[in-house]
Short mmCIF file of C-alpha atoms in Angstrom, two decimals:
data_model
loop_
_atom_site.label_atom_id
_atom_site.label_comp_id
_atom_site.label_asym_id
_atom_site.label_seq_id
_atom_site.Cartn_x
_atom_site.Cartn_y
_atom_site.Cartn_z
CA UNK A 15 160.98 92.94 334.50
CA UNK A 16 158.04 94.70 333.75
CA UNK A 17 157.24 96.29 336.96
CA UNK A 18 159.10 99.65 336.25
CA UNK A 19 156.66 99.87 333.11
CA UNK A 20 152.99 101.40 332.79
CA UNK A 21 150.71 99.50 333.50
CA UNK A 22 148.62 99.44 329.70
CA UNK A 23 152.46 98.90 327.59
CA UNK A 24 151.82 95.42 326.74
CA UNK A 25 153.38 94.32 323.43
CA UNK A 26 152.87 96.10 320.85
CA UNK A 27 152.99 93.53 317.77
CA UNK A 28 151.26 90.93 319.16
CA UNK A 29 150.49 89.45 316.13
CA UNK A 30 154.06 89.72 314.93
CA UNK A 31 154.90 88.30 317.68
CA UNK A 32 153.20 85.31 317.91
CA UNK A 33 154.89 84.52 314.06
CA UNK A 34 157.69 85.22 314.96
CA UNK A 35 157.81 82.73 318.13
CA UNK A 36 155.27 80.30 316.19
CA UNK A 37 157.38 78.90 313.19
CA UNK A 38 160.24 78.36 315.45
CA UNK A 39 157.91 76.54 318.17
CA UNK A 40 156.13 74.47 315.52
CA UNK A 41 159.59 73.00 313.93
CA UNK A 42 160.73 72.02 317.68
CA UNK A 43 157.90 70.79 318.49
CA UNK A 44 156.82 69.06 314.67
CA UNK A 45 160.77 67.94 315.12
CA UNK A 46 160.23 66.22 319.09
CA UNK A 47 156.61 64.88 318.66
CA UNK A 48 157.26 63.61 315.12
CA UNK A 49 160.06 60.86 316.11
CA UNK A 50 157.15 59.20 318.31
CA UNK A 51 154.36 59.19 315.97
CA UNK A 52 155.82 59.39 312.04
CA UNK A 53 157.96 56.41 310.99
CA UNK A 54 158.98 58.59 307.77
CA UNK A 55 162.03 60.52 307.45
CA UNK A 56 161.39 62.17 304.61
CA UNK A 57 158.42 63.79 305.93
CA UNK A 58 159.55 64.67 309.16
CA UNK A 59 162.67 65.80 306.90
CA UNK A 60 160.41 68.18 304.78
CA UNK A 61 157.97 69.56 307.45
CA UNK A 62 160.51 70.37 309.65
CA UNK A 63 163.08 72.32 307.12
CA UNK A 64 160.19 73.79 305.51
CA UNK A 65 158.91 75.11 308.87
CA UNK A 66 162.46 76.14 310.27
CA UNK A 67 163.13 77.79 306.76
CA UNK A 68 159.50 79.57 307.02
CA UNK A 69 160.88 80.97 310.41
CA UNK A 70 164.16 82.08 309.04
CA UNK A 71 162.09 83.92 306.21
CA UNK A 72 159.84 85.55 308.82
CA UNK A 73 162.39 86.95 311.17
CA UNK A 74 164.51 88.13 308.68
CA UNK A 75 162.06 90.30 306.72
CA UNK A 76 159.28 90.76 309.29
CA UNK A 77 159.73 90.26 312.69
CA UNK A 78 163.21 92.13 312.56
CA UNK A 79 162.17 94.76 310.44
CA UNK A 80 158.90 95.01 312.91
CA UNK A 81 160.24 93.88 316.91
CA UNK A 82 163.77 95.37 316.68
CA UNK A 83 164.30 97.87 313.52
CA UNK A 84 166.61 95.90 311.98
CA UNK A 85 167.43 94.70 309.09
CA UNK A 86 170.56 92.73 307.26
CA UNK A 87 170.70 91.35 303.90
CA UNK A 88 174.04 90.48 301.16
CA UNK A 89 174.74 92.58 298.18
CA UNK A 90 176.81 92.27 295.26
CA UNK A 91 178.24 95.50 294.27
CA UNK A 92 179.63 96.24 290.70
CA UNK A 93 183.13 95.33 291.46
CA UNK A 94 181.92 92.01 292.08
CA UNK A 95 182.47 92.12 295.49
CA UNK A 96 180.27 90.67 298.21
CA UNK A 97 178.89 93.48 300.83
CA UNK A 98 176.55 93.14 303.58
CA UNK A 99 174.40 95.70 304.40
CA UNK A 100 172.72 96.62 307.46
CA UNK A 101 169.89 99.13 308.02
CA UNK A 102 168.09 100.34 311.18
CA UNK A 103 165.84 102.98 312.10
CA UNK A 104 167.06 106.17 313.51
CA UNK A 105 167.46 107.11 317.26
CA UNK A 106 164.22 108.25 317.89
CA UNK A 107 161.97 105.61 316.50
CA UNK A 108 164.94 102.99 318.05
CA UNK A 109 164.36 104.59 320.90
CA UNK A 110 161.00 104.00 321.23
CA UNK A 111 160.54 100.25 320.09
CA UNK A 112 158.99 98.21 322.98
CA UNK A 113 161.16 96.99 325.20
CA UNK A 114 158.94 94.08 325.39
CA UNK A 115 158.86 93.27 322.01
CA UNK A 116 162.62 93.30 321.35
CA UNK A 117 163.45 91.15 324.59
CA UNK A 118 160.63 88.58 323.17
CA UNK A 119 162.66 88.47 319.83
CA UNK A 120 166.35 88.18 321.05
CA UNK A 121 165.42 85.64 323.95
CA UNK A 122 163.45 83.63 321.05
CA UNK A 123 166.31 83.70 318.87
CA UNK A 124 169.25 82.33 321.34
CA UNK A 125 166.98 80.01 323.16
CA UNK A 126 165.97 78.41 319.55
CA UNK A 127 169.65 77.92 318.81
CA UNK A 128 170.81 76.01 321.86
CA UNK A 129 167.16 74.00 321.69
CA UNK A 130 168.66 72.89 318.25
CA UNK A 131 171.57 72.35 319.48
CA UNK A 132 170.41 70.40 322.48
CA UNK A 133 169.11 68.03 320.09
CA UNK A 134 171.49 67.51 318.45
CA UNK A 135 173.55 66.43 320.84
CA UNK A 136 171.06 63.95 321.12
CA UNK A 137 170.87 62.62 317.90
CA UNK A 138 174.54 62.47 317.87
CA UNK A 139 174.42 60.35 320.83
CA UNK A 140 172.05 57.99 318.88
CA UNK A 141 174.18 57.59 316.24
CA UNK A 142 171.51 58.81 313.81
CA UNK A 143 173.11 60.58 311.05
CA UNK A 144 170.08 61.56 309.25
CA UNK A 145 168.16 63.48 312.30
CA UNK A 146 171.71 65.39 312.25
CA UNK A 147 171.00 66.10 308.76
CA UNK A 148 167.84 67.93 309.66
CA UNK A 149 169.68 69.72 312.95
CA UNK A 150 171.85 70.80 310.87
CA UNK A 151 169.80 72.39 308.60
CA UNK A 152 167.55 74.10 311.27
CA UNK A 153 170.82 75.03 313.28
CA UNK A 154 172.49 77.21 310.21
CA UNK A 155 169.53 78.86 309.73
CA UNK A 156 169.47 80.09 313.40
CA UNK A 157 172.37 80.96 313.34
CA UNK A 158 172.92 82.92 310.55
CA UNK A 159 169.72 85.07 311.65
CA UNK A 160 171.43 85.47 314.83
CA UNK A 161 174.53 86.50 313.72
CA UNK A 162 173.12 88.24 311.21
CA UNK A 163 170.96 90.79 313.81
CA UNK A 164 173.58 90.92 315.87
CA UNK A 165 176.22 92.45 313.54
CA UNK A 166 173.31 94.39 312.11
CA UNK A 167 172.40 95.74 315.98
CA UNK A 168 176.19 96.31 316.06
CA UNK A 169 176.02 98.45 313.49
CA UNK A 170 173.05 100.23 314.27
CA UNK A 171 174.48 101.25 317.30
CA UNK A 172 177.58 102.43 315.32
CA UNK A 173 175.90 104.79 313.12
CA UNK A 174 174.30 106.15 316.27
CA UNK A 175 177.23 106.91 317.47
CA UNK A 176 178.67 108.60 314.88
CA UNK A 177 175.16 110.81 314.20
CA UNK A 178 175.48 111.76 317.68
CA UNK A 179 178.72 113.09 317.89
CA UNK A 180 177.92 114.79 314.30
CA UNK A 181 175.29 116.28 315.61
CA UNK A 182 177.00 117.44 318.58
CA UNK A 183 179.76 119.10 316.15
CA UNK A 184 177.00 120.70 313.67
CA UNK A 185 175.71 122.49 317.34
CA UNK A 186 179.01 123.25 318.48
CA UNK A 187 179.74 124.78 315.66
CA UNK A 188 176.81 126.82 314.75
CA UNK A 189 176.56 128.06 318.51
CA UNK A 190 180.17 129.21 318.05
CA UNK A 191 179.23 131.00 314.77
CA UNK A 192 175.65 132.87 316.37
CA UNK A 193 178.34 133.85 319.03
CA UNK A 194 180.07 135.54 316.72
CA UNK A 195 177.56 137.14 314.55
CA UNK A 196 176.04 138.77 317.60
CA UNK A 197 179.69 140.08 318.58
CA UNK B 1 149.30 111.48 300.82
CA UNK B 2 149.02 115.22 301.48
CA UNK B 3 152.00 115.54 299.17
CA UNK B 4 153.92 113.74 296.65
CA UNK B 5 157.22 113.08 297.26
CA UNK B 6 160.17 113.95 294.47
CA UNK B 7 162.46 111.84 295.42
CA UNK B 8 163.37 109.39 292.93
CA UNK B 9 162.63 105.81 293.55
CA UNK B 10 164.32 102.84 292.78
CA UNK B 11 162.71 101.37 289.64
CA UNK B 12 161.59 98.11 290.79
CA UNK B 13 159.51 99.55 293.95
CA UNK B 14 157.79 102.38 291.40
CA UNK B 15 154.95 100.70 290.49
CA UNK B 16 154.30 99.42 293.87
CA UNK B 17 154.93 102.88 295.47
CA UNK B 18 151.92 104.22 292.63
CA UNK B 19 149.69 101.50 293.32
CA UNK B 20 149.98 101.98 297.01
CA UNK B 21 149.50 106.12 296.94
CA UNK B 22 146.84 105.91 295.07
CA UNK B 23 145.17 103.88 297.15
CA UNK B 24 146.31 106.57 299.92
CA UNK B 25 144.74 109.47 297.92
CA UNK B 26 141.49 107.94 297.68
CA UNK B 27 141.12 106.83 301.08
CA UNK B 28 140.11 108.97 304.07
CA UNK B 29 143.14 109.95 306.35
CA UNK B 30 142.84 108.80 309.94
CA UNK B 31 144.53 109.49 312.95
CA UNK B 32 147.36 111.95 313.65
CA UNK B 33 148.98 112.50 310.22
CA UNK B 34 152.72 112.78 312.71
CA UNK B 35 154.65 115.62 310.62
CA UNK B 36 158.44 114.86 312.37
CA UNK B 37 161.42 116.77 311.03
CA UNK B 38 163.10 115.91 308.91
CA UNK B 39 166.70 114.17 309.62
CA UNK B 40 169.61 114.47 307.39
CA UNK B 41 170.27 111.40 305.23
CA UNK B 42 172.21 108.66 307.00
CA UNK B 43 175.30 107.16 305.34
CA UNK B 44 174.77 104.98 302.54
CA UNK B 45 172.74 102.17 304.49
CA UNK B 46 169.61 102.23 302.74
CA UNK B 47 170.81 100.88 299.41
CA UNK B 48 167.26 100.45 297.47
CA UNK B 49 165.53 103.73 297.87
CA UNK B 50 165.90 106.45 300.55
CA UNK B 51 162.29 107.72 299.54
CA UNK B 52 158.83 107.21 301.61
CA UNK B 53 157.77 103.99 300.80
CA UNK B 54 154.49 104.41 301.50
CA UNK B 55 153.03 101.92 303.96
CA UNK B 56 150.95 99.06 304.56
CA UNK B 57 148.59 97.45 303.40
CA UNK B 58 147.33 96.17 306.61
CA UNK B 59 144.38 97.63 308.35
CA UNK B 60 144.80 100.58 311.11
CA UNK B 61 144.86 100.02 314.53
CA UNK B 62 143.36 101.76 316.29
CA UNK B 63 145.45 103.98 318.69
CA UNK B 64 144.81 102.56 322.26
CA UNK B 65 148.67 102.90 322.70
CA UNK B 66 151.24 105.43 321.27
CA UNK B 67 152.60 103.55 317.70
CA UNK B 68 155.80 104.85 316.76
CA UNK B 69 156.08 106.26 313.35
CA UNK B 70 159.26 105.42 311.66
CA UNK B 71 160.48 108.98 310.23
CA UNK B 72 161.38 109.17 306.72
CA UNK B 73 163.64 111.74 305.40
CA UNK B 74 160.45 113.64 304.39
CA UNK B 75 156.88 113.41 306.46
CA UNK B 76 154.37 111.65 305.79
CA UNK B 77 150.85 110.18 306.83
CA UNK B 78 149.80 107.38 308.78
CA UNK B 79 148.29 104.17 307.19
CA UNK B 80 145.82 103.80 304.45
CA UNK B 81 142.81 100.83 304.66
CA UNK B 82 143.98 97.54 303.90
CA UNK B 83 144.62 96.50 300.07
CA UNK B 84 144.57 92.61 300.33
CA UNK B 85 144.33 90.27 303.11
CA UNK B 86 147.40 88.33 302.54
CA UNK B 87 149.34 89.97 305.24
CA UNK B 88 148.23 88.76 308.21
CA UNK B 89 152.24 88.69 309.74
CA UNK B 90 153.23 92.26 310.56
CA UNK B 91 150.63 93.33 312.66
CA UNK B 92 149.97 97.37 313.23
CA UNK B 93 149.96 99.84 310.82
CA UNK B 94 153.45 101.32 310.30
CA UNK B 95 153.90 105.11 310.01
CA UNK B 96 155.25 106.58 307.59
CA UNK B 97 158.80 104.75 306.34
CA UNK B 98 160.90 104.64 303.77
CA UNK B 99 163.73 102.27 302.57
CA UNK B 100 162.38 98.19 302.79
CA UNK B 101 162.48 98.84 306.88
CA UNK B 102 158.59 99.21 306.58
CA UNK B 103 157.50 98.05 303.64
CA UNK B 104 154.56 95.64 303.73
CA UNK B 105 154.89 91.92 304.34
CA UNK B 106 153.22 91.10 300.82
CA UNK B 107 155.95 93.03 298.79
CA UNK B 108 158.29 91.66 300.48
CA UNK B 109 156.80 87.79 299.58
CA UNK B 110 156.43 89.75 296.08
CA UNK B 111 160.41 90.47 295.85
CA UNK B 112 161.76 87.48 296.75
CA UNK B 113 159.22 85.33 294.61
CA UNK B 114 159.95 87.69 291.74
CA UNK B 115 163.69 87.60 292.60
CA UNK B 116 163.78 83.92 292.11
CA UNK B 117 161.98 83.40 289.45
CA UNK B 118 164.32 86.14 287.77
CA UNK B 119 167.77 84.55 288.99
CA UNK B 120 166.13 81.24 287.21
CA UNK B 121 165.36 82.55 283.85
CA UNK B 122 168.98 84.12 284.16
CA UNK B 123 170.72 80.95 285.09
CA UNK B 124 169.62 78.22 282.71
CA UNK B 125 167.77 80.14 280.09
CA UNK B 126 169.40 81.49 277.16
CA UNK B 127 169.37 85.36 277.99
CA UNK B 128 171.75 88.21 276.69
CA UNK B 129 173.61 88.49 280.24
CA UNK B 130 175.01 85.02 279.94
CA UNK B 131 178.47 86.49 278.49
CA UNK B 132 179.07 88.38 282.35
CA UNK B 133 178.18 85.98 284.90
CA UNK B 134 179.51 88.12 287.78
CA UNK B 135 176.08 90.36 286.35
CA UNK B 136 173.88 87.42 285.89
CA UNK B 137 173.53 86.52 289.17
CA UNK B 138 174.06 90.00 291.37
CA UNK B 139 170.91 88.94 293.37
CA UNK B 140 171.81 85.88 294.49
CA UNK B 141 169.39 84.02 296.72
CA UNK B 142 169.11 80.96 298.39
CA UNK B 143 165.56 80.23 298.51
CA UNK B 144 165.45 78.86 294.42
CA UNK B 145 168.40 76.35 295.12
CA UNK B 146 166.45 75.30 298.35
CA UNK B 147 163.40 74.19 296.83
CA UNK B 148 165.12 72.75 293.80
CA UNK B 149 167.23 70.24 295.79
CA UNK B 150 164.08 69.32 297.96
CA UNK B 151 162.38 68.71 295.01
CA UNK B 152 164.62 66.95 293.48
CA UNK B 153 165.18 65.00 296.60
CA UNK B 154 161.31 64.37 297.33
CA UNK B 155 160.92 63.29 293.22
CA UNK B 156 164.03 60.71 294.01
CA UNK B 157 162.80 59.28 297.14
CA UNK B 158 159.02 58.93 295.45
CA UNK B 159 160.07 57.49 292.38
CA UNK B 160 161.87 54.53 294.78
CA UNK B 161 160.58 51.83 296.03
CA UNK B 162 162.76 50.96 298.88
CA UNK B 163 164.72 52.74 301.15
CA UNK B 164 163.08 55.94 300.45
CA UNK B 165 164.49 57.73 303.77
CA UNK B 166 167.80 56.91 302.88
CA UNK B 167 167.33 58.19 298.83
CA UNK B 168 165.89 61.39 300.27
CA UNK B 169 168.63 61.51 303.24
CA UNK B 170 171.83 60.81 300.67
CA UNK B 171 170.69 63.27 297.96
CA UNK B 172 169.99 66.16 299.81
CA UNK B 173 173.55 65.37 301.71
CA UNK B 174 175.26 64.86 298.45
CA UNK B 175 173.63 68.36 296.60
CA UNK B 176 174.08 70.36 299.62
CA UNK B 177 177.76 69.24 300.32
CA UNK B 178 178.19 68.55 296.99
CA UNK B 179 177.67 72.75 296.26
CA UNK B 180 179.69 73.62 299.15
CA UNK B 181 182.36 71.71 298.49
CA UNK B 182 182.94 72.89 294.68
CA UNK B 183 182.48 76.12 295.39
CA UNK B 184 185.78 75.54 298.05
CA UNK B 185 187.29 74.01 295.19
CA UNK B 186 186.69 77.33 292.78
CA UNK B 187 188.18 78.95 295.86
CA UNK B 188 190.99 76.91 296.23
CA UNK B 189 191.91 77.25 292.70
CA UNK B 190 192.72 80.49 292.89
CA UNK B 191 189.17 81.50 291.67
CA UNK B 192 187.23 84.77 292.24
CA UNK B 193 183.74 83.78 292.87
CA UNK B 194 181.34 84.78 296.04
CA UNK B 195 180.93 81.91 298.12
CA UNK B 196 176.84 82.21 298.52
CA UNK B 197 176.93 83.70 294.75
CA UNK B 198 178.30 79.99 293.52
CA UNK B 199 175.78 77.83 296.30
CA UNK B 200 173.16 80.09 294.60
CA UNK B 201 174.08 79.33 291.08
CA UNK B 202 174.96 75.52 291.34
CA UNK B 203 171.42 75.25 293.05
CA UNK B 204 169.70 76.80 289.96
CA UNK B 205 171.47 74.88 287.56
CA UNK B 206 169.77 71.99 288.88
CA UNK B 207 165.93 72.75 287.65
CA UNK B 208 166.96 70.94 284.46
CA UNK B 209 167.86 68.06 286.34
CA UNK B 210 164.68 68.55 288.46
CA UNK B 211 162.70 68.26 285.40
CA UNK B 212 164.50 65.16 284.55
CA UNK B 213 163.82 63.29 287.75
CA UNK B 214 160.23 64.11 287.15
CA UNK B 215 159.79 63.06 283.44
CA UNK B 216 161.82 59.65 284.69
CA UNK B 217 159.55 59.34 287.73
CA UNK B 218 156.24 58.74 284.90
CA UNK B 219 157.96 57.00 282.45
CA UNK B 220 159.86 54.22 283.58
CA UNK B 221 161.57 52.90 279.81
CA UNK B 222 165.00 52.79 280.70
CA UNK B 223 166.17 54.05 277.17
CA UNK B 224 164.04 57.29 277.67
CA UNK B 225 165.32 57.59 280.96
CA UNK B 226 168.58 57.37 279.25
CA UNK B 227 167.64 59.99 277.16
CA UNK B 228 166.37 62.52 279.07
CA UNK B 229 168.88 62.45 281.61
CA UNK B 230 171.84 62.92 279.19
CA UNK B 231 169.76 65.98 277.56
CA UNK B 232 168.84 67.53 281.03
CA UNK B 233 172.53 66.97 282.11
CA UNK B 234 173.91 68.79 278.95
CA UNK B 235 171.67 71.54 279.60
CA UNK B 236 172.32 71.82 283.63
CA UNK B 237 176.42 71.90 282.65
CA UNK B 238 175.81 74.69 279.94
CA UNK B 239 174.16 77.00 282.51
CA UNK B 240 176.99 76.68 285.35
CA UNK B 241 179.76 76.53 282.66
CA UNK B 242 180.24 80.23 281.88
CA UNK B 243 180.05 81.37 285.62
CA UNK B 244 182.23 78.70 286.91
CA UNK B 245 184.43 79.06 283.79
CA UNK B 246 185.26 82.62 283.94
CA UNK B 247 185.97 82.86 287.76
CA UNK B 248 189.31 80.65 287.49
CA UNK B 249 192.28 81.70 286.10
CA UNK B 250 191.80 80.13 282.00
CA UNK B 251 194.44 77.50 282.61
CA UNK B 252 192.60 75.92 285.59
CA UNK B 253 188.99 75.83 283.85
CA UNK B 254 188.93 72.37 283.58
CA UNK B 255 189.75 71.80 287.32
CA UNK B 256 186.85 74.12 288.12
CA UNK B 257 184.35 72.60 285.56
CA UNK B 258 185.53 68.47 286.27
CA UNK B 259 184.05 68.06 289.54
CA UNK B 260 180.74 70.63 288.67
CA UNK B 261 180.22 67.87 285.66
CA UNK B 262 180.81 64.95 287.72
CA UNK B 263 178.36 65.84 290.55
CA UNK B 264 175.88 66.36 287.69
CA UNK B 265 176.87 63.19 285.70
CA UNK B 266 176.29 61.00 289.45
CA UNK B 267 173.25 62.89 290.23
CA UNK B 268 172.09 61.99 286.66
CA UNK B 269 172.88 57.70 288.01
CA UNK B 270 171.29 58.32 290.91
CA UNK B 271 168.15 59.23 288.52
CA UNK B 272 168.51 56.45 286.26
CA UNK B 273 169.23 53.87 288.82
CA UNK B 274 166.09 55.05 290.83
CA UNK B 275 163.47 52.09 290.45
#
């Protein structure tokens, strides 16, 4: 994938990077590892929630904001009704987001979903209602970041979309009108 | 800055914004200051401010590879030295960027702990807003609720002495269904409430009970067990009754506030019976 690329464009938040894929790793992982070694729910419980819930909180306001330009969050507006809102950067700056960084954080994102979900299929299969608990926990926090980018990318691409063709009219229209000023 | 900006800010960012440019003014400029044009404002996407928030707090990197600079709607400079250490997430320095796309990690840890500690004192402290719920809680977050019923949870399965697994396992089931599920009642009712508006609130209403579980964890005299469950479950009903009670229609309040009082009334048992 990277061949068509110059040679120095490496990532270009490493750092944000390696949070962003670190939380998610370290709940899996704390999540596998801990059902050999800790015979205590409650801690495996905590540690892992805490963890997947640290992750949540990290892609939402920093990695998003930082890989991809994106961001999504709920407001309540004075009618009392619930709207979400979705910002992105412009075009340009869009435009010129590393292509390495963004495929890092959508790849993350799905493959930490159906990880979850893998195991919970397992747990199912076990019978053990309490692992589900945690699964469950980790899984809607996934997933609501996921869908939560993805309406937000959606979007993004809308408003593009619609500057674009504004644009396009503003140009039209103010070539049309030097046209006639010269005549 | 080279310039100040006139654009009004939204209040709560002000101070920040100050703190930040002065740090700007008294530090030495480096790199490109990127002067872009200016684009016309988008459509009302960037809800808090549409002013340049001036950037991190993180220090520079230096330019071995082209950083973007996120354009506000006027130019600005590049970063300014780092102000604390605490954000190590959110690597380079940003450009120049308005809105909360580029603010620094550390406000953002700023807003949400200030943002919950806010949406607590609203909830179950007497305040002036109590009278227009639908106000009270405009900010709703889930974070408060989430460390309530942990704690709550972790205070329940300490304070047993068997079984603890299964003490932590059934009350974080029970307070996290419990919330969903009467907030499907509300909406079932006929009620006008915000489904992650209601999770929020029932999950603050429970710090009295929190502080309940705790005081019961140290003493263990049944009678002032008693006690202080019945006062901390008086005072966790009086902070969700006005919200719950003013999104149903008047004749179905009770139906609303039953099940709200009886989740509250068995998590109270579950207290109690804890030995």
């Amino acid at each position: 994938m990277d061949l068509t690329q110059p040679p120095g464009e490496n990532y270009a938040n490493p750092r944000t990077c390696f949070f962003h894929v670190l939380f998610k790793a370290a709940a899996l992982a704390f999540y596998i590892l801990s059902a050999l070694f800790i015979d205590n729910f409650v801690i495996i419980f905590v540690v892992t929630v805490l963890l997947a819930a640290l992750d949540f909180w990290v892609v939402k306001n920093v990695s998003g904001r930082i890989l991809v330009g994106l961001r999504w969050w709920n407001e309540i507006n004075d009618l009392g009704e619930s709207v979400w809102k979705f910002e992105s950067l412009e075009q340009e700056s869009l435009a010129r987001l590393n292509k390495k960084d963004s495929w890092l954080f959508w790849w993350t994102l799905y493959l930490t979903a159906v990880a979850w979900v893998v195991l919970g299929i397992f747990s199912l299969i076990r019978f053990q209602a309490d692992y589900c608990l945690i699964i469950g926990v980790c899984l809607t926090l996934s997933v609501a970041n996921i869908i939560g980018f993805t309406k937000c990318r959606k979007d993004a691409k809308k408003q593009i979309q619609k500057f674009a063709s504004q644009t396009i009219a503003n140009r039209v229209s103010s070539t049309i009108q030097s046209a006639f000023s010269v005549v | 800055m080279s310039h100040s900006d006139t654009i009004p800010l939204h209040a709560s960012s002000q101070s920040d914004i100050d703190e930040i440019e002065n740090l700007i003014n008294a530090s030495v400029q480096s790199g490109p200051a990127t002067v872009l044009p200016a684009r016309p404002p988008s459509p009302p996407r960037i809800p808090v401010s549409s002013s340049p928030f001036i950037p991190s707090n993180l220090p520079p990197l230096p330019s071995t590879h082209q950083k973007p600079s996120f354009v506000p709607s006027v130019p600005s400079a590049p970063p300014p030295p780092p102000v604390n250490s605490h954000s190590s997430i959110g690597a380079s320095g940003f450009g120049s960027p308005p809105n909360t796309l580029t603010e620094p990690v550390w406000d953002t840890v700023k807003r949400d702990l200030s943002r919950i500690v806010s949406n607590l004192k609203l909830v179950v402290f007497p305040n002036p807003y109590r009278e227009d719920p639908g106000k009270a809680l405009r900010d709703w977050d889930l974070w408060g609720p989430f460390f309530f019923i942990v704690f709550l949870g972790l205070t329940l399965s300490w304070s047993a002495s068997v079984k603890k697994s299964e003490v932590f396992a059934v009350a974080f089931a029970l307070l996290a269904a419990g919330a969903v599920i009467l907030t499907l009642n509300v909406l079932l009712l006929g009620g006008h409430i915000i489904f992650f508006q209601s999770l929020s609130l029932l999950g603050y209403c429970l710090f009295p009970l929190d502080i309940g579980a705790v005081i019961c964890m140290l003493k263990d005299n049944v009678i002032i067990k008693v006690a202080v469950v019945c006062v901390t479950l008086a005072w966790s009903s009086w902070a969700a009754y006005p919200f719950m009670s003013s999104a149903v229609n008047p004749r179905r309040k009770a139906l609303a506030l039953y099940p709200v009082f009886l989740m509250y009334v068995s998590v109270g048992f579950l207290i109690i019976a804890i030995d």
